[in-house]
Amino acid sequence: MSWVLARGLSRGWGSICWDTLSGSHFSQVTPQAPWSLHYSTVNHKDEAWLVPQPSEPQRKPIRVLTPHEELFRPSPDGERDKASFVGAVQNFRQYSVHKRGHVDFIYLALRKMQEFGVERDLAVYNLLLDVFPKEVFRPRNVFQRIFVHYPRQQECGIAVLEQMERHGIMPNKDTEFLLIQIFGYKSYPMLKFLRMKLWLTRFKNINPYPIPRDLPQDPVDLAKLGLRHMEPDLSAKVTVYQMALPSDTPGAEDPTQPHIVGIQSPEQQATLAHHNPSRPVFVEGPFSLWLRNKCVYYYILRADLPPPEEKKVEEIPEEWNLYYPMKLDLDYARGNWDNYEFDIDKVTEGPIFAMCMAGAHDQGTLIKWIQGLQETNPALAQIPVVFRLARSPGELLTSSGLEGPSPLQAPPQGQEDDHPLQPLQQQGQSGVSGA
Amino acid sequence: MALVHKFQNSTSVLRNCLRPSAALNPFGALHFVDYSTSLQKPVAPPNRVSQQRKTEEGFQRHRQKEDALDITSPEEKPDVSFDKAIIDEAKDHFRRLKNEIVAHWIGPEGRPLHEVLLEQARVIWQFREKQDLDKWIVTSDKAIGGRSEIFLKMGKNNRSALLYGTLSSEAPQDGDSSQSGYCAMISRIRRGAFERKLPYDWSQFNTLYLRVRGDGRPWMVNIRQDTDLIQRKNQMYCYFMFTRGGPYWQEIKIPFSKFFFSNQGRIRDVQSQLILDKISSIGFTLADKVDGPFFLEIDFIGVFADPAHSEEFAYENSPALNPRL
């Protein structure tokens, strides 16, 4: 059907419609106008000056306002919210009974939704669909159904649904009714609606680690959520070692007391208790964790793998009964049909003892965390703690036994890992931990 | 080799001409969204449908561009004699052909038949050496003018591969695309002697196994079958891969019955099972519309036959969308 549309269009409406359908809706007006405005002035300047002048600062091209854009100006108290957006849409309707330019207005409104913060609101989308005149675009006979009836409007309807889908909003019965009223049953927006109904419901719950849509604003709650999200052990305990001091202005955190939230499971506690005090433990970080669209950083306390020599050898007791074997080690080899192991040695890394999220990325905060950990893990007092903090919060991956700085790589994001082993800190730390 | 790529390039040109009528949308000529940023929020339903559309279309083209760049950019120094190089390459191909024929006597792909038939778990891609990284291509929307970057390097101790970069959903200012922001890592097609394509045969397995360590972002796994036909250029089977984040290694098992069919980045109405006979390549895409740095550490990728999984295909075809089925 799509090629029929293309052919029909090319014959019927020529290149004009071709351009519009090529999808330059969004930036149709803006780039054209300033270019033509500037072109003439530049020519004049070139003729007047023969000596190269220092380049003047780039002037932003004068933006021509799209029609109806003045409706979306912020309200007198500077607030952009749902009420003003709804008001703008209602104002458009009062312009004319015939609703000229409704397609452009709807595209403009879709673009403005982000600023007004209503892109998640189904009622607003329904209101926007309501702007279309009803019953006009419905095909009335088979010819109109074959050749896409009012293609620009159908495209616009699909654009509205597309933005809904992009933000993960499920359309409801009102949307369905509106679409039927506007476009009819056999239209492309209706088809898209059916597809959304099918696939959005199918993929609603496929995330095995779901995160609530509304993330908590409080950083301590966010840290708790993040730590619980990362830790597979359900019996792990989350401890808040330090709360951020409440300050007068909301949102400003006191730099002298950032929040510290840690997590440790009983197994990790036991492993730390059995850890050999002669081997150091490392505090590494910060690593990034994305919760929906928020990035939080966490630190881990881990140790390297013990070298193979240190593995304890189990003693074999001597046989005291010669008639029957006391210990039977029959190693029956299983056939390949039962072997579900992969033929590769997986990456093994040292044990991780605890994780934490802190408000500040400096060593002082982490020292406080270690001190808090020492209350529940008295063995930590004897173990030297080495701090390996990355300069920029990027990925710093745990190594398995490789000491020393890794070579710096080219990419400019500053995500590179570098191990600044600081011997001063180490001594300082062993001083602290010994005390 | 060069001919193959020229052909691919010409087909891409043809496709660009046909694009207004290609079904990007049911609407045909509409491509107001060129590369969807396809928000893939961890839980909800967003843009599954649109996700595929753009990203698939996106990195089809980039694959070709990458291949084209590989071949046409001259990196040889002028003092290498072309005759010698050609003869060496021909000899290399004949040697590989001989190895293949000899291996065929032992069993499929050189392994004895009893081992291959009884195998329940197979490692397909591992990352233990530098050469293992050459089997992968990384692309991002830089190829269409976006700002995302992606890099691939070996992880610590040469024991894993690290895929990292920055995602930016700033749309390229080419007047055509309104959304952007994707990064992808695709495996190169396995080539045999004389650059024949060697597809993978995973018909005895039913689950894909990945051992990864991510940062909480949702990725998408795409499996492509043989794409010699023009119609199949942008078709692939996709599913989501949700990383947990955190310092622990995560084992992700995706049964092949869960993969849905998509063409040109859009999920299709007519869904059919993924046939595991001729798998050409696999790819990972990140396009969750959240700007910022990301990383994914991969230990290895394998397939295994999960005895507890008996589902053949997870998606029914709905009569509302295709009444003829």
Coordinates of C-alpha atoms in Angstrom, one line a residue, chain A residues 148-419:
Chain A
V148 CA -4.9 7.1 1.8
H149 CA -7.5 9.6 2.6
Y150 CA -6.0 12.9 3.9
P151 CA -2.5 11.6 4.3
R152 CA -1.1 14.7 6.1
Q153 CA -3.6 14.4 8.8
Q154 CA -3.1 10.7 9.1
E155 CA 0.7 11.3 9.4
C156 CA 0.0 13.8 12.1
G157 CA -2.2 11.4 14.0
I158 CA 0.5 8.8 13.8
A159 CA 3.0 11.3 15.1
V160 CA 0.9 11.9 18.2
L161 CA 0.6 8.1 18.8
E162 CA 4.3 7.8 18.1
Q163 CA 5.2 10.2 20.8
M164 CA 2.9 8.5 23.2
E165 CA 4.6 5.2 22.5
R166 CA 8.0 6.7 22.9
H167 CA 7.2 7.8 26.4
G168 CA 5.6 4.5 27.2
I169 CA 2.0 5.7 27.6
M170 CA -0.7 3.2 26.9
P171 CA -3.7 4.8 25.0
N172 CA -7.1 4.2 26.4
K173 CA -10.7 4.0 25.3
D174 CA -11.0 7.7 24.8
T175 CA -8.1 7.6 22.4
E176 CA -9.7 4.8 20.5
F177 CA -13.0 6.6 20.3
L178 CA -11.3 9.8 19.1
L179 CA -9.3 8.0 16.5
I180 CA -12.4 6.3 15.1
Q181 CA -14.3 9.5 15.1
I182 CA -11.5 11.4 13.3
F183 CA -10.0 8.8 11.0
G184 CA -12.3 5.8 10.9
Y185 CA -11.6 2.2 11.4
K186 CA -9.4 1.5 8.4
S187 CA -6.9 4.2 8.8
Y188 CA -3.3 4.1 9.6
P189 CA -3.6 5.8 13.0
M190 CA -6.1 3.1 14.0
L191 CA -3.7 0.5 12.8
K192 CA -0.9 2.0 14.9
F193 CA -3.3 2.1 17.8
L194 CA -3.9 -1.6 17.4
R195 CA -0.2 -2.3 17.3
M196 CA 0.4 -0.2 20.4
K197 CA -2.3 -2.0 22.2
L198 CA -0.8 -5.3 21.3
W199 CA 2.9 -4.8 21.8
L200 CA 2.9 -2.4 24.7
T201 CA 0.9 -4.9 26.7
R202 CA 3.1 -7.7 25.6
F203 CA 6.3 -6.0 26.7
K204 CA 5.0 -4.3 29.8
N205 CA 6.6 -6.6 32.4
I206 CA 9.6 -8.2 30.7
N207 CA 12.1 -6.5 32.9
P208 CA 13.4 -8.9 35.5
Y209 CA 14.7 -6.1 37.6
P210 CA 12.0 -3.5 37.5
I211 CA 12.5 0.0 38.7
P212 CA 9.6 2.2 39.7
R213 CA 8.8 4.9 37.2
D214 CA 8.8 7.7 39.8
L215 CA 12.2 7.6 41.4
P216 CA 12.5 8.9 44.9
Q217 CA 13.8 12.4 45.1
D218 CA 15.6 11.9 48.4
P219 CA 19.2 10.9 47.7
V220 CA 19.2 8.5 50.7
D221 CA 16.1 6.7 49.4
L222 CA 17.5 6.6 45.9
A223 CA 20.7 5.1 47.3
K224 CA 18.8 2.5 49.1
L225 CA 16.9 1.6 46.0
G226 CA 20.0 1.4 43.9
L227 CA 21.9 -0.8 46.4
R228 CA 19.0 -3.1 46.7
H229 CA 18.7 -3.2 43.0
M230 CA 22.3 -4.3 42.6
E231 CA 22.6 -6.8 45.4
P232 CA 21.1 -10.2 44.4
D233 CA 21.2 -11.4 48.0
L234 CA 17.8 -10.6 49.6
S235 CA 19.0 -11.0 53.1
A236 CA 21.5 -8.1 52.7
K237 CA 21.1 -5.3 55.1
V238 CA 21.1 -1.7 54.1
T239 CA 22.6 0.7 56.7
V240 CA 22.6 4.4 56.6
Y241 CA 25.8 5.5 58.1
Q242 CA 25.3 9.1 57.8
M243 CA 22.4 11.2 56.9
A244 CA 22.8 14.5 55.1
L245 CA 22.1 17.4 57.4
P246 CA 18.8 19.1 56.5
S247 CA 19.5 22.6 55.3
D248 CA 17.3 25.5 55.0
T249 CA 17.1 25.8 51.3
P250 CA 15.7 22.6 49.8
G251 CA 17.9 20.7 47.5
A252 CA 21.2 22.1 48.6
E253 CA 23.2 19.5 50.4
D254 CA 25.6 20.4 53.1
P255 CA 29.0 19.6 51.7
T256 CA 30.5 18.8 55.1
Q257 CA 28.1 15.9 55.7
P258 CA 27.1 13.9 52.7
H259 CA 24.9 10.9 53.0
I260 CA 26.5 7.5 53.2
V261 CA 24.4 4.4 52.7
G262 CA 25.9 0.9 52.7
I263 CA 24.8 -2.6 52.1
Q264 CA 26.3 -5.9 53.2
S265 CA 24.9 -9.4 53.3
P266 CA 25.6 -11.9 56.1
E267 CA 27.6 -14.1 53.7
Q268 CA 29.8 -11.1 52.9
Q269 CA 30.2 -10.5 56.6
A270 CA 31.3 -14.1 57.2
T271 CA 33.8 -13.9 54.3
L272 CA 35.3 -10.7 55.6
A273 CA 35.6 -12.2 59.1
H274 CA 37.7 -15.1 57.6
H275 CA 39.8 -12.8 55.5
N276 CA 43.5 -13.1 55.9
P277 CA 44.7 -9.8 57.6
S278 CA 48.0 -9.8 55.8
R279 CA 46.2 -9.2 52.4
P280 CA 44.8 -5.7 51.9
V281 CA 41.3 -5.0 50.9
F282 CA 40.5 -2.3 48.3
V283 CA 37.9 0.4 48.2
E284 CA 37.2 1.0 44.5
G285 CA 35.0 3.4 42.8
P286 CA 33.1 5.3 41.8
F287 CA 31.2 3.0 39.4
S288 CA 28.1 4.2 37.7
L289 CA 24.6 2.7 38.0
W290 CA 21.7 3.9 35.9
L291 CA 18.3 3.8 37.4
R292 CA 16.0 4.8 34.5
N293 CA 17.4 8.2 33.7
K294 CA 19.4 8.9 36.8
C295 CA 23.0 7.9 37.3
V296 CA 24.2 7.2 40.8
Y297 CA 27.7 6.2 41.8
Y298 CA 28.7 3.4 44.2
Y299 CA 31.9 2.1 45.8
I300 CA 32.8 -1.4 46.6
L301 CA 35.0 -3.0 49.2
R302 CA 36.7 -6.0 47.7
A303 CA 39.8 -8.1 48.0
D304 CA 41.9 -9.9 45.4
L305 CA 41.7 -13.6 44.8
P306 CA 44.1 -15.4 47.2
P307 CA 47.0 -16.9 45.3
P308 CA 46.6 -20.7 44.7
E309 CA 49.3 -21.5 47.2
E310 CA 47.2 -20.2 50.0
K311 CA 44.3 -22.6 49.4
K312 CA 43.8 -24.9 52.3
V313 CA 44.4 -28.6 51.6
E314 CA 41.9 -30.8 53.1
E315 CA 43.3 -33.6 55.2
I316 CA 42.5 -37.1 54.2
P317 CA 41.9 -39.2 57.4
E318 CA 43.5 -42.5 57.3
E319 CA 41.3 -45.5 56.7
W320 CA 40.4 -47.2 59.9
N321 CA 38.1 -49.8 58.4
L322 CA 39.7 -52.1 55.8
Y323 CA 36.5 -54.0 54.9
Y324 CA 34.5 -51.1 53.6
P325 CA 35.7 -47.8 52.2
M326 CA 34.7 -45.0 54.5
K327 CA 35.1 -42.4 51.8
L328 CA 34.0 -43.2 48.3
D329 CA 35.1 -40.9 45.5
L330 CA 33.6 -42.4 42.4
D331 CA 34.2 -40.0 39.7
Y332 CA 31.8 -41.2 37.1
A333 CA 32.3 -39.2 33.9
R334 CA 28.9 -38.0 32.6
G335 CA 28.3 -38.3 29.0
N336 CA 28.3 -35.2 26.9
W337 CA 24.5 -35.2 26.6
D338 CA 24.3 -34.3 30.2
N339 CA 27.0 -31.7 30.3
Y340 CA 25.5 -28.2 30.4
E341 CA 28.7 -26.4 31.3
F342 CA 30.4 -24.1 28.9
D343 CA 33.8 -25.0 27.8
I344 CA 35.4 -21.9 29.1
D345 CA 36.8 -20.7 32.4
K346 CA 34.7 -17.9 33.5
V347 CA 36.2 -14.7 34.8
T348 CA 36.8 -15.1 38.5
E349 CA 37.3 -12.1 40.7
G350 CA 38.0 -11.6 44.3
P351 CA 35.2 -11.5 46.8
I352 CA 33.2 -8.4 47.4
F353 CA 32.5 -7.5 50.9
A354 CA 30.3 -4.5 50.9
M355 CA 29.0 -1.7 48.7
C356 CA 28.1 1.9 49.4
M357 CA 26.8 5.0 47.9
A358 CA 27.9 8.3 49.2
G359 CA 27.0 11.9 48.5
A360 CA 30.6 13.1 48.0
H361 CA 33.3 11.4 46.0
D362 CA 36.2 12.0 48.3
Q363 CA 38.2 9.8 50.6
G364 CA 37.0 11.3 53.8
T365 CA 33.5 10.1 53.2
L366 CA 34.7 6.7 52.4
I367 CA 36.8 6.6 55.5
K368 CA 33.7 7.3 57.5
W369 CA 32.1 4.4 55.7
I370 CA 34.9 2.0 56.6
Q371 CA 34.6 3.2 60.2
G372 CA 30.9 2.5 60.1
L373 CA 31.6 -1.0 58.7
Q374 CA 34.1 -1.7 61.4
E375 CA 31.3 -1.7 63.9
T376 CA 29.7 -4.8 62.3
N377 CA 32.9 -6.3 61.1
P378 CA 35.5 -6.1 63.9
A379 CA 37.9 -8.0 61.7
L380 CA 38.2 -5.0 59.4
A381 CA 40.2 -3.2 62.1
Q382 CA 43.2 -5.5 61.5
I383 CA 43.0 -5.4 57.7
P384 CA 44.8 -2.7 55.7
V385 CA 42.5 -0.8 53.5
V386 CA 43.7 0.6 50.2
F387 CA 41.8 3.3 48.4
R388 CA 41.7 3.1 44.7
L389 CA 39.5 6.0 43.5
A390 CA 39.2 7.0 40.0
R391 CA 39.7 10.7 39.3
S392 CA 36.6 11.0 37.3
P393 CA 33.5 9.0 38.0
G394 CA 33.7 6.7 35.1
E395 CA 33.9 3.0 34.9
L396 CA 36.7 1.5 36.9
L397 CA 36.6 -2.1 36.5
T398 CA 37.8 -4.5 39.1
S399 CA 41.0 -6.3 38.2
S400 CA 41.7 -9.8 39.2
G401 CA 45.2 -9.6 40.7
L402 CA 46.7 -7.1 38.4
E403 CA 48.4 -4.4 40.4
G404 CA 49.7 -1.1 39.1
P405 CA 48.3 1.6 36.8
S406 CA 46.7 0.4 33.5
P407 CA 47.8 2.3 30.4
L408 CA 45.7 5.3 29.6
Q409 CA 43.7 5.1 26.4
A410 CA 42.8 7.6 23.8
P411 CA 39.0 8.3 24.2
P412 CA 38.2 11.8 25.3
Q413 CA 35.3 11.1 27.6
G414 CA 37.5 10.7 30.6
Q415 CA 36.2 7.3 31.3
E416 CA 39.5 5.8 31.5
D417 CA 40.6 3.8 34.5
D418 CA 43.7 4.7 36.2
H419 CA 44.8 3.2 39.5

